[in-house]
Amino acid sequence: MAYALSRLDASGWLSVTTVLARLRWRTSVRLAATVVETSVVLRPDRHGLFVLDLKRKVVLPLLLRRPCRLRTGDQALLVADSRENPWSSTPWPPWTRSSSRGTPP
């Protein structure tokens, strides 16, 4: 398992270099995306709609960010499981959207 924190930029890009190194994904690999509760899960898929760019960043379109409540400037926890080869992103810390004061519930 590999973990990293990345801040979502205004265009929806996340830098995922550390996590991708663990997965050994090549640039230009096609990815399929699925929203699972508050996480976005990306998996290699030759028919996938998303492509890993040369800077080792991945874009999360608004339609994927909205259900996860990820907004510009939010930190996302990136998790990679090299045994099954998925990559996922979830808001971090997890209570940032559940409490108006930003403290754990």
PDB file of N, CA and C in Angstrom:
ATOM      1  N   MET A   1       0.843  -1.181   0.000  1.00  0.00           N
ATOM      2  CA  MET A   1       0.000   0.000   0.000  1.00  0.00           C
ATOM      3  C   MET A   1       0.885   1.241   0.000  1.00  0.00           C
ATOM      4  N   ALA A   2       0.427   2.259  -0.690  1.00  0.00           N
ATOM      5  CA  ALA A   2       1.113   3.556  -0.703  1.00  0.00           C
ATOM      6  C   ALA A   2       0.081   4.633  -0.428  1.00  0.00           C
ATOM      7  N   TYR A   3       0.504   5.657   0.303  1.00  0.00           N
ATOM      8  CA  TYR A   3      -0.386   6.755   0.666  1.00  0.00           C
ATOM      9  C   TYR A   3       0.291   8.076   0.346  1.00  0.00           C
ATOM     10  N   ALA A   4      -0.503   9.075   0.001  1.00  0.00           N
ATOM     11  CA  ALA A   4       0.023  10.422  -0.220  1.00  0.00           C
ATOM     12  C   ALA A   4      -1.121  11.415  -0.073  1.00  0.00           C
ATOM     13  N   LEU A   5      -0.777  12.651   0.239  1.00  0.00           N
ATOM     14  CA  LEU A   5      -1.745  13.739   0.251  1.00  0.00           C
ATOM     15  C   LEU A   5      -1.450  14.632  -0.939  1.00  0.00           C
ATOM     16  N   SER A   6      -2.491  15.099  -1.595  1.00  0.00           N
ATOM     17  CA  SER A   6      -2.335  15.995  -2.731  1.00  0.00           C
ATOM     18  C   SER A   6      -3.444  17.037  -2.670  1.00  0.00           C
ATOM     19  N   ARG A   7      -3.110  18.264  -3.025  1.00  0.00           N
ATOM     20  CA  ARG A   7      -4.092  19.347  -3.017  1.00  0.00           C
ATOM     21  C   ARG A   7      -4.696  19.486  -4.412  1.00  0.00           C
ATOM     22  N   LEU A   8      -6.023  19.535  -4.466  1.00  0.00           N
ATOM     23  CA  LEU A   8      -6.748  19.665  -5.721  1.00  0.00           C
ATOM     24  C   LEU A   8      -6.607  21.090  -6.237  1.00  0.00           C
ATOM     25  N   ASP A   9      -6.109  21.244  -7.466  1.00  0.00           N
ATOM     26  CA  ASP A   9      -5.958  22.601  -7.996  1.00  0.00           C
ATOM     27  C   ASP A   9      -7.258  23.070  -8.654  1.00  0.00           C
ATOM     28  N   ALA A  10      -7.282  24.307  -9.131  1.00  0.00           N
ATOM     29  CA  ALA A  10      -8.498  24.924  -9.667  1.00  0.00           C
ATOM     30  C   ALA A  10      -9.035  24.208 -10.905  1.00  0.00           C
ATOM     31  N   SER A  11      -8.177  23.483 -11.595  1.00  0.00           N
ATOM     32  CA  SER A  11      -8.609  22.760 -12.799  1.00  0.00           C
ATOM     33  C   SER A  11      -8.997  21.319 -12.512  1.00  0.00           C
ATOM     34  N   GLY A  12      -8.913  20.905 -11.255  1.00  0.00           N
ATOM     35  CA  GLY A  12      -9.271  19.539 -10.883  1.00  0.00           C
ATOM     36  C   GLY A  12      -8.129  18.550 -10.968  1.00  0.00           C
ATOM     37  N   TRP A  13      -6.883  19.038 -11.090  1.00  0.00           N
ATOM     38  CA  TRP A  13      -5.722  18.169 -11.186  1.00  0.00           C
ATOM     39  C   TRP A  13      -5.181  17.807  -9.806  1.00  0.00           C
ATOM     40  N   LEU A  14      -4.775  16.555  -9.669  1.00  0.00           N
ATOM     41  CA  LEU A  14      -4.089  16.065  -8.479  1.00  0.00           C
ATOM     42  C   LEU A  14      -2.731  15.522  -8.899  1.00  0.00           C
ATOM     43  N   SER A  15      -1.692  15.887  -8.167  1.00  0.00           N
ATOM     44  CA  SER A  15      -0.367  15.325  -8.405  1.00  0.00           C
ATOM     45  C   SER A  15      -0.303  13.985  -7.685  1.00  0.00           C
ATOM     46  N   VAL A  16      -0.032  12.942  -8.420  1.00  0.00           N
ATOM     47  CA  VAL A  16      -0.099  11.593  -7.852  1.00  0.00           C
ATOM     48  C   VAL A  16       1.190  10.806  -8.062  1.00  0.00           C
ATOM     49  N   THR A  17       2.300  11.502  -8.156  1.00  0.00           N
ATOM     50  CA  THR A  17       3.586  10.882  -8.480  1.00  0.00           C
ATOM     51  C   THR A  17       3.958   9.754  -7.531  1.00  0.00           C
ATOM     52  N   THR A  18       3.875   9.984  -6.224  1.00  0.00           N
ATOM     53  CA  THR A  18       4.268   8.971  -5.233  1.00  0.00           C
ATOM     54  C   THR A  18       3.431   7.707  -5.359  1.00  0.00           C
ATOM     55  N   VAL A  19       2.139   7.894  -5.479  1.00  0.00           N
ATOM     56  CA  VAL A  19       1.232   6.754  -5.573  1.00  0.00           C
ATOM     57  C   VAL A  19       1.453   6.001  -6.886  1.00  0.00           C
ATOM     58  N   LEU A  20       1.644   6.738  -7.968  1.00  0.00           N
ATOM     59  CA  LEU A  20       1.829   6.089  -9.263  1.00  0.00           C
ATOM     60  C   LEU A  20       3.133   5.311  -9.335  1.00  0.00           C
ATOM     61  N   ALA A  21       4.147   5.785  -8.647  1.00  0.00           N
ATOM     62  CA  ALA A  21       5.413   5.054  -8.621  1.00  0.00           C
ATOM     63  C   ALA A  21       5.199   3.661  -8.029  1.00  0.00           C
ATOM     64  N   ARG A  22       4.364   3.592  -7.018  1.00  0.00           N
ATOM     65  CA  ARG A  22       4.077   2.304  -6.383  1.00  0.00           C
ATOM     66  C   ARG A  22       3.303   1.370  -7.322  1.00  0.00           C
ATOM     67  N   LEU A  23       2.400   1.954  -8.109  1.00  0.00           N
ATOM     68  CA  LEU A  23       1.586   1.156  -9.020  1.00  0.00           C
ATOM     69  C   LEU A  23       2.307   0.810 -10.318  1.00  0.00           C
ATOM     70  N   ARG A  24       3.359   1.576 -10.628  1.00  0.00           N
ATOM     71  CA  ARG A  24       4.128   1.387 -11.859  1.00  0.00           C
ATOM     72  C   ARG A  24       3.287   1.613 -13.115  1.00  0.00           C
ATOM     73  N   TRP A  25       2.365   2.580 -13.030  1.00  0.00           N
ATOM     74  CA  TRP A  25       1.576   2.933 -14.199  1.00  0.00           C
ATOM     75  C   TRP A  25       2.408   3.810 -15.113  1.00  0.00           C
ATOM     76  N   ARG A  26       2.335   3.572 -16.406  1.00  0.00           N
ATOM     77  CA  ARG A  26       3.015   4.394 -17.399  1.00  0.00           C
ATOM     78  C   ARG A  26       2.188   5.650 -17.683  1.00  0.00           C
ATOM     79  N   THR A  27       2.871   6.701 -18.130  1.00  0.00           N
ATOM     80  CA  THR A  27       2.110   7.848 -18.607  1.00  0.00           C
ATOM     81  C   THR A  27       1.362   7.400 -19.851  1.00  0.00           C
ATOM     82  N   SER A  28       0.278   8.021 -20.109  1.00  0.00           N
ATOM     83  CA  SER A  28      -0.635   7.731 -21.220  1.00  0.00           C
ATOM     84  C   SER A  28      -1.496   6.489 -20.983  1.00  0.00           C
ATOM     85  N   VAL A  29      -1.415   5.869 -19.797  1.00  0.00           N
ATOM     86  CA  VAL A  29      -2.289   4.738 -19.499  1.00  0.00           C
ATOM     87  C   VAL A  29      -3.731   5.266 -19.419  1.00  0.00           C
ATOM     88  N   ARG A  30      -4.657   4.519 -19.972  1.00  0.00           N
ATOM     89  CA  ARG A  30      -6.073   4.894 -19.935  1.00  0.00           C
ATOM     90  C   ARG A  30      -6.676   4.363 -18.633  1.00  0.00           C
ATOM     91  N   LEU A  31      -7.553   5.167 -18.032  1.00  0.00           N
ATOM     92  CA  LEU A  31      -8.126   4.837 -16.729  1.00  0.00           C
ATOM     93  C   LEU A  31      -9.649   4.922 -16.760  1.00  0.00           C
ATOM     94  N   ALA A  32     -10.287   4.015 -16.053  1.00  0.00           N
ATOM     95  CA  ALA A  32     -11.722   4.083 -15.809  1.00  0.00           C
ATOM     96  C   ALA A  32     -11.917   4.614 -14.397  1.00  0.00           C
ATOM     97  N   ALA A  33     -12.925   5.439 -14.192  1.00  0.00           N
ATOM     98  CA  ALA A  33     -13.183   6.038 -12.876  1.00  0.00           C
ATOM     99  C   ALA A  33     -14.560   5.643 -12.374  1.00  0.00           C
ATOM    100  N   THR A  34     -14.634   5.376 -11.073  1.00  0.00           N
ATOM    101  CA  THR A  34     -15.883   5.034 -10.410  1.00  0.00           C
ATOM    102  C   THR A  34     -15.937   5.780  -9.082  1.00  0.00           C
ATOM    103  N   VAL A  35     -17.104   6.302  -8.732  1.00  0.00           N
ATOM    104  CA  VAL A  35     -17.285   6.916  -7.420  1.00  0.00           C
ATOM    105  C   VAL A  35     -17.869   5.855  -6.504  1.00  0.00           C
ATOM    106  N   VAL A  36     -17.192   5.645  -5.358  1.00  0.00           N
ATOM    107  CA  VAL A  36     -17.651   4.691  -4.345  1.00  0.00           C
ATOM    108  C   VAL A  36     -17.773   5.470  -3.042  1.00  0.00           C
ATOM    109  N   GLU A  37     -19.006   5.736  -2.627  1.00  0.00           N
ATOM    110  CA  GLU A  37     -19.300   6.550  -1.453  1.00  0.00           C
ATOM    111  C   GLU A  37     -18.603   7.906  -1.561  1.00  0.00           C
ATOM    112  N   THR A  38     -17.543   8.165  -0.793  1.00  0.00           N
ATOM    113  CA  THR A  38     -16.856   9.457  -0.856  1.00  0.00           C
ATOM    114  C   THR A  38     -15.483   9.345  -1.509  1.00  0.00           C
ATOM    115  N   SER A  39     -15.276   8.318  -2.309  1.00  0.00           N
ATOM    116  CA  SER A  39     -13.978   8.107  -2.954  1.00  0.00           C
ATOM    117  C   SER A  39     -14.134   7.980  -4.462  1.00  0.00           C
ATOM    118  N   VAL A  40     -13.099   8.389  -5.163  1.00  0.00           N
ATOM    119  CA  VAL A  40     -12.996   8.147  -6.600  1.00  0.00           C
ATOM    120  C   VAL A  40     -11.976   7.032  -6.763  1.00  0.00           C
ATOM    121  N   VAL A  41     -12.361   5.975  -7.452  1.00  0.00           N
ATOM    122  CA  VAL A  41     -11.471   4.840  -7.676  1.00  0.00           C
ATOM    123  C   VAL A  41     -11.116   4.804  -9.163  1.00  0.00           C
ATOM    124  N   LEU A  42      -9.816   4.812  -9.444  1.00  0.00           N
ATOM    125  CA  LEU A  42      -9.325   4.737 -10.820  1.00  0.00           C
ATOM    126  C   LEU A  42      -8.622   3.408 -11.029  1.00  0.00           C
ATOM    127  N   ARG A  43      -8.907   2.784 -12.162  1.00  0.00           N
ATOM    128  CA  ARG A  43      -8.273   1.512 -12.512  1.00  0.00           C
ATOM    129  C   ARG A  43      -7.831   1.580 -13.978  1.00  0.00           C
ATOM    130  N   PRO A  44      -6.731   0.915 -14.305  1.00  0.00           N
ATOM    131  CA  PRO A  44      -6.340   0.852 -15.711  1.00  0.00           C
ATOM    132  C   PRO A  44      -7.437   0.154 -16.518  1.00  0.00           C
ATOM    133  N   ASP A  45      -7.746   0.727 -17.665  1.00  0.00           N
ATOM    134  CA  ASP A  45      -8.782   0.171 -18.527  1.00  0.00           C
ATOM    135  C   ASP A  45      -8.516   0.683 -19.935  1.00  0.00           C
ATOM    136  N   ARG A  46      -8.273  -0.201 -20.866  1.00  0.00           N
ATOM    137  CA  ARG A  46      -7.915   0.249 -22.210  1.00  0.00           C
ATOM    138  C   ARG A  46      -9.029   1.047 -22.883  1.00  0.00           C
ATOM    139  N   HIS A  47     -10.253   0.968 -22.354  1.00  0.00           N
ATOM    140  CA  HIS A  47     -11.369   1.750 -22.885  1.00  0.00           C
ATOM    141  C   HIS A  47     -11.705   2.940 -21.978  1.00  0.00           C
ATOM    142  N   GLY A  48     -10.876   3.184 -20.971  1.00  0.00           N
ATOM    143  CA  GLY A  48     -11.133   4.245 -20.000  1.00  0.00           C
ATOM    144  C   GLY A  48     -11.176   5.626 -20.636  1.00  0.00           C
ATOM    145  N   LEU A  49     -11.923   6.526 -20.002  1.00  0.00           N
ATOM    146  CA  LEU A  49     -12.096   7.888 -20.508  1.00  0.00           C
ATOM    147  C   LEU A  49     -10.982   8.830 -20.067  1.00  0.00           C
ATOM    148  N   PHE A  50     -10.201   8.447 -19.074  1.00  0.00           N
ATOM    149  CA  PHE A  50      -9.175   9.319 -18.512  1.00  0.00           C
ATOM    150  C   PHE A  50      -7.791   8.815 -18.897  1.00  0.00           C
ATOM    151  N   VAL A  51      -6.866   9.766 -19.051  1.00  0.00           N
ATOM    152  CA  VAL A  51      -5.501   9.421 -19.433  1.00  0.00           C
ATOM    153  C   VAL A  51      -4.546  10.076 -18.447  1.00  0.00           C
ATOM    154  N   LEU A  52      -3.563   9.333 -17.977  1.00  0.00           N
ATOM    155  CA  LEU A  52      -2.527   9.861 -17.099  1.00  0.00           C
ATOM    156  C   LEU A  52      -1.591  10.727 -17.927  1.00  0.00           C
ATOM    157  N   ASP A  53      -1.379  11.980 -17.516  1.00  0.00           N
ATOM    158  CA  ASP A  53      -0.568  12.887 -18.336  1.00  0.00           C
ATOM    159  C   ASP A  53       0.928  12.716 -18.070  1.00  0.00           C
ATOM    160  N   LEU A  54       1.737  13.396 -18.865  1.00  0.00           N
ATOM    161  CA  LEU A  54       3.195  13.267 -18.772  1.00  0.00           C
ATOM    162  C   LEU A  54       3.765  13.784 -17.456  1.00  0.00           C
ATOM    163  N   LYS A  55       3.056  14.687 -16.783  1.00  0.00           N
ATOM    164  CA  LYS A  55       3.525  15.225 -15.507  1.00  0.00           C
ATOM    165  C   LYS A  55       3.125  14.337 -14.334  1.00  0.00           C
ATOM    166  N   ARG A  56       2.552  13.169 -14.637  1.00  0.00           N
ATOM    167  CA  ARG A  56       2.113  12.209 -13.609  1.00  0.00           C
ATOM    168  C   ARG A  56       1.030  12.825 -12.729  1.00  0.00           C
ATOM    169  N   LYS A  57       0.102  13.506 -13.386  1.00  0.00           N
ATOM    170  CA  LYS A  57      -1.060  14.076 -12.712  1.00  0.00           C
ATOM    171  C   LYS A  57      -2.296  13.452 -13.327  1.00  0.00           C
ATOM    172  N   VAL A  58      -3.362  13.484 -12.567  1.00  0.00           N
ATOM    173  CA  VAL A  58      -4.639  12.994 -13.083  1.00  0.00           C
ATOM    174  C   VAL A  58      -5.695  14.056 -12.783  1.00  0.00           C
ATOM    175  N   VAL A  59      -6.610  14.231 -13.703  1.00  0.00           N
ATOM    176  CA  VAL A  59      -7.668  15.212 -13.524  1.00  0.00           C
ATOM    177  C   VAL A  59      -8.914  14.494 -13.016  1.00  0.00           C
ATOM    178  N   LEU A  60      -9.569  15.126 -12.034  1.00  0.00           N
ATOM    179  CA  LEU A  60     -10.848  14.624 -11.541  1.00  0.00           C
ATOM    180  C   LEU A  60     -11.920  15.620 -11.970  1.00  0.00           C
ATOM    181  N   PRO A  61     -12.710  15.287 -12.983  1.00  0.00           N
ATOM    182  CA  PRO A  61     -13.750  16.198 -13.446  1.00  0.00           C
ATOM    183  C   PRO A  61     -14.776  16.479 -12.351  1.00  0.00           C
ATOM    184  N   LEU A  62     -15.472  17.583 -12.509  1.00  0.00           N
ATOM    185  CA  LEU A  62     -16.460  18.010 -11.521  1.00  0.00           C
ATOM    186  C   LEU A  62     -17.489  16.918 -11.224  1.00  0.00           C
ATOM    187  N   LEU A  63     -17.905  16.171 -12.223  1.00  0.00           N
ATOM    188  CA  LEU A  63     -18.896  15.111 -12.005  1.00  0.00           C
ATOM    189  C   LEU A  63     -18.386  14.016 -11.073  1.00  0.00           C
ATOM    190  N   LEU A  64     -17.068  13.840 -10.993  1.00  0.00           N
ATOM    191  CA  LEU A  64     -16.496  12.884 -10.043  1.00  0.00           C
ATOM    192  C   LEU A  64     -16.235  13.537  -8.691  1.00  0.00           C
ATOM    193  N   ARG A  65     -15.850  14.812  -8.697  1.00  0.00           N
ATOM    194  CA  ARG A  65     -15.528  15.510  -7.437  1.00  0.00           C
ATOM    195  C   ARG A  65     -16.775  15.807  -6.617  1.00  0.00           C
ATOM    196  N   ARG A  66     -17.862  16.146  -7.273  1.00  0.00           N
ATOM    197  CA  ARG A  66     -19.076  16.583  -6.568  1.00  0.00           C
ATOM    198  C   ARG A  66     -19.590  15.552  -5.556  1.00  0.00           C
ATOM    199  N   PRO A  67     -19.773  14.273  -5.915  1.00  0.00           N
ATOM    200  CA  PRO A  67     -20.277  13.301  -4.928  1.00  0.00           C
ATOM    201  C   PRO A  67     -19.312  13.103  -3.748  1.00  0.00           C
ATOM    202  N   CYS A  68     -18.027  13.355  -3.975  1.00  0.00           N
ATOM    203  CA  CYS A  68     -17.018  13.195  -2.928  1.00  0.00           C
ATOM    204  C   CYS A  68     -16.819  14.476  -2.129  1.00  0.00           C
ATOM    205  N   ARG A  69     -17.485  15.538  -2.556  1.00  0.00           N
ATOM    206  CA  ARG A  69     -17.374  16.849  -1.912  1.00  0.00           C
ATOM    207  C   ARG A  69     -15.957  17.402  -1.956  1.00  0.00           C
ATOM    208  N   LEU A  70     -15.218  17.092  -3.007  1.00  0.00           N
ATOM    209  CA  LEU A  70     -13.882  17.638  -3.202  1.00  0.00           C
ATOM    210  C   LEU A  70     -13.998  18.982  -3.916  1.00  0.00           C
ATOM    211  N   ARG A  71     -13.365  20.004  -3.351  1.00  0.00           N
ATOM    212  CA  ARG A  71     -13.387  21.340  -3.942  1.00  0.00           C
ATOM    213  C   ARG A  71     -11.966  21.852  -4.133  1.00  0.00           C
ATOM    214  N   THR A  72     -11.828  22.864  -4.966  1.00  0.00           N
ATOM    215  CA  THR A  72     -10.527  23.470  -5.215  1.00  0.00           C
ATOM    216  C   THR A  72      -9.842  23.789  -3.893  1.00  0.00           C
ATOM    217  N   GLY A  73      -8.584  23.401  -3.779  1.00  0.00           N
ATOM    218  CA  GLY A  73      -7.796  23.653  -2.579  1.00  0.00           C
ATOM    219  C   GLY A  73      -7.898  22.575  -1.525  1.00  0.00           C
ATOM    220  N   ASP A  74      -8.855  21.668  -1.643  1.00  0.00           N
ATOM    221  CA  ASP A  74      -8.973  20.570  -0.677  1.00  0.00           C
ATOM    222  C   ASP A  74      -7.799  19.614  -0.820  1.00  0.00           C
ATOM    223  N   GLN A  75      -7.403  19.047   0.304  1.00  0.00           N
ATOM    224  CA  GLN A  75      -6.422  17.972   0.254  1.00  0.00           C
ATOM    225  C   GLN A  75      -7.164  16.667   0.058  1.00  0.00           C
ATOM    226  N   ALA A  76      -6.588  15.793  -0.736  1.00  0.00           N
ATOM    227  CA  ALA A  76      -7.164  14.475  -0.967  1.00  0.00           C
ATOM    228  C   ALA A  76      -6.156  13.439  -0.504  1.00  0.00           C
ATOM    229  N   LEU A  77      -6.647  12.416   0.155  1.00  0.00           N
ATOM    230  CA  LEU A  77      -5.814  11.289   0.542  1.00  0.00           C
ATOM    231  C   LEU A  77      -5.803  10.332  -0.639  1.00  0.00           C
ATOM    232  N   LEU A  78      -4.612  10.037  -1.141  1.00  0.00           N
ATOM    233  CA  LEU A  78      -4.458   9.116  -2.263  1.00  0.00           C
ATOM    234  C   LEU A  78      -3.963   7.783  -1.729  1.00  0.00           C
ATOM    235  N   VAL A  79      -4.599   6.722  -2.147  1.00  0.00           N
ATOM    236  CA  VAL A  79      -4.245   5.390  -1.668  1.00  0.00           C
ATOM    237  C   VAL A  79      -4.059   4.482  -2.880  1.00  0.00           C
ATOM    238  N   ALA A  80      -2.982   3.725  -2.877  1.00  0.00           N
ATOM    239  CA  ALA A  80      -2.730   2.768  -3.957  1.00  0.00           C
ATOM    240  C   ALA A  80      -2.513   1.394  -3.360  1.00  0.00           C
ATOM    241  N   ASP A  81      -3.149   0.415  -3.947  1.00  0.00           N
ATOM    242  CA  ASP A  81      -2.983  -0.975  -3.539  1.00  0.00           C
ATOM    243  C   ASP A  81      -2.365  -1.720  -4.719  1.00  0.00           C
ATOM    244  N   SER A  82      -1.084  -1.998  -4.637  1.00  0.00           N
ATOM    245  CA  SER A  82      -0.382  -2.603  -5.766  1.00  0.00           C
ATOM    246  C   SER A  82      -0.813  -4.045  -6.025  1.00  0.00           C
ATOM    247  N   ARG A  83      -1.475  -4.666  -5.075  1.00  0.00           N
ATOM    248  CA  ARG A  83      -1.934  -6.040  -5.285  1.00  0.00           C
ATOM    249  C   ARG A  83      -3.101  -6.078  -6.260  1.00  0.00           C
ATOM    250  N   GLU A  84      -4.012  -5.094  -6.165  1.00  0.00           N
ATOM    251  CA  GLU A  84      -5.181  -5.084  -7.031  1.00  0.00           C
ATOM    252  C   GLU A  84      -5.110  -3.989  -8.080  1.00  0.00           C
ATOM    253  N   ASN A  85      -4.133  -3.090  -7.956  1.00  0.00           N
ATOM    254  CA  ASN A  85      -3.840  -2.046  -8.929  1.00  0.00           C
ATOM    255  C   ASN A  85      -4.879  -0.929  -9.031  1.00  0.00           C
ATOM    256  N   PRO A  86      -5.687  -0.653  -7.994  1.00  0.00           N
ATOM    257  CA  PRO A  86      -6.535   0.533  -8.079  1.00  0.00           C
ATOM    258  C   PRO A  86      -5.856   1.724  -7.434  1.00  0.00           C
ATOM    259  N   TRP A  87      -6.356   2.883  -7.719  1.00  0.00           N
ATOM    260  CA  TRP A  87      -5.913   4.138  -7.096  1.00  0.00           C
ATOM    261  C   TRP A  87      -7.176   4.839  -6.652  1.00  0.00           C
ATOM    262  N   SER A  88      -7.204   5.380  -5.447  1.00  0.00           N
ATOM    263  CA  SER A  88      -8.407   6.076  -5.004  1.00  0.00           C
ATOM    264  C   SER A  88      -8.056   7.383  -4.338  1.00  0.00           C
ATOM    265  N   SER A  89      -9.033   8.264  -4.308  1.00  0.00           N
ATOM    266  CA  SER A  89      -8.881   9.587  -3.733  1.00  0.00           C
ATOM    267  C   SER A  89     -10.099   9.879  -2.875  1.00  0.00           C
ATOM    268  N   THR A  90      -9.884  10.467  -1.714  1.00  0.00           N
ATOM    269  CA  THR A  90     -10.980  10.844  -0.838  1.00  0.00           C
ATOM    270  C   THR A  90     -10.599  12.128  -0.109  1.00  0.00           C
ATOM    271  N   PRO A  91     -11.557  12.983   0.252  1.00  0.00           N
ATOM    272  CA  PRO A  91     -11.207  14.225   0.959  1.00  0.00           C
ATOM    273  C   PRO A  91     -10.446  13.934   2.242  1.00  0.00           C
ATOM    274  N   TRP A  92      -9.493  14.795   2.590  1.00  0.00           N
ATOM    275  CA  TRP A  92      -8.712  14.610   3.802  1.00  0.00           C
ATOM    276  C   TRP A  92      -8.533  15.932   4.499  1.00  0.00           C
ATOM    277  N   PRO A  93      -8.700  16.068   5.798  1.00  0.00           N
ATOM    278  CA  PRO A  93      -9.175  14.995   6.673  1.00  0.00           C
ATOM    279  C   PRO A  93     -10.643  14.683   6.395  1.00  0.00           C
ATOM    280  N   PRO A  94     -11.085  13.480   6.751  1.00  0.00           N
ATOM    281  CA  PRO A  94     -12.427  13.045   6.372  1.00  0.00           C
ATOM    282  C   PRO A  94     -13.549  13.873   6.970  1.00  0.00           C
ATOM    283  N   TRP A  95     -13.298  14.605   8.026  1.00  0.00           N
ATOM    284  CA  TRP A  95     -14.375  15.377   8.650  1.00  0.00           C
ATOM    285  C   TRP A  95     -14.475  16.801   8.101  1.00  0.00           C
ATOM    286  N   THR A  96     -13.690  17.173   7.105  1.00  0.00           N
ATOM    287  CA  THR A  96     -13.675  18.559   6.630  1.00  0.00           C
ATOM    288  C   THR A  96     -15.023  19.017   6.119  1.00  0.00           C
ATOM    289  N   ARG A  97     -15.841  18.151   5.601  1.00  0.00           N
ATOM    290  CA  ARG A  97     -17.144  18.542   5.067  1.00  0.00           C
ATOM    291  C   ARG A  97     -18.294  18.230   6.033  1.00  0.00           C
ATOM    292  N   SER A  98     -18.041  17.503   7.098  1.00  0.00           N
ATOM    293  CA  SER A  98     -19.127  17.143   7.999  1.00  0.00           C
ATOM    294  C   SER A  98     -19.290  18.109   9.159  1.00  0.00           C
ATOM    295  N   SER A  99     -18.333  18.999   9.337  1.00  0.00           N
ATOM    296  CA  SER A  99     -18.399  19.915  10.461  1.00  0.00           C
ATOM    297  C   SER A  99     -18.029  21.317   9.983  1.00  0.00           C
ATOM    298  N   SER A 100     -18.801  22.301  10.352  1.00  0.00           N
ATOM    299  CA  SER A 100     -18.542  23.661   9.907  1.00  0.00           C
ATOM    300  C   SER A 100     -17.277  24.232  10.529  1.00  0.00           C
ATOM    301  N   ARG A 101     -16.810  23.701  11.651  1.00  0.00           N
ATOM    302  CA  ARG A 101     -15.610  24.217  12.309  1.00  0.00           C
ATOM    303  C   ARG A 101     -14.350  23.486  11.871  1.00  0.00           C
ATOM    304  N   GLY A 102     -14.484  22.402  11.064  1.00  0.00           N
ATOM    305  CA  GLY A 102     -13.302  21.681  10.609  1.00  0.00           C
ATOM    306  C   GLY A 102     -12.692  20.787  11.673  1.00  0.00           C
ATOM    307  N   THR A 103     -13.461  20.424  12.686  1.00  0.00           N
ATOM    308  CA  THR A 103     -12.952  19.539  13.730  1.00  0.00           C
ATOM    309  C   THR A 103     -13.691  18.209  13.632  1.00  0.00           C
ATOM    310  N   PRO A 104     -13.095  17.158  14.142  1.00  0.00           N
ATOM    311  CA  PRO A 104     -13.759  15.851  14.065  1.00  0.00           C
ATOM    312  C   PRO A 104     -15.106  15.877  14.764  1.00  0.00           C
ATOM    313  N   PRO A 105     -16.094  15.146  14.207  1.00  0.00           N
ATOM    314  CA  PRO A 105     -17.429  15.094  14.858  1.00  0.00           C
ATOM    315  C   PRO A 105     -17.357  14.381  16.191  1.00  0.00           C
TER     316      PRO A 105
END
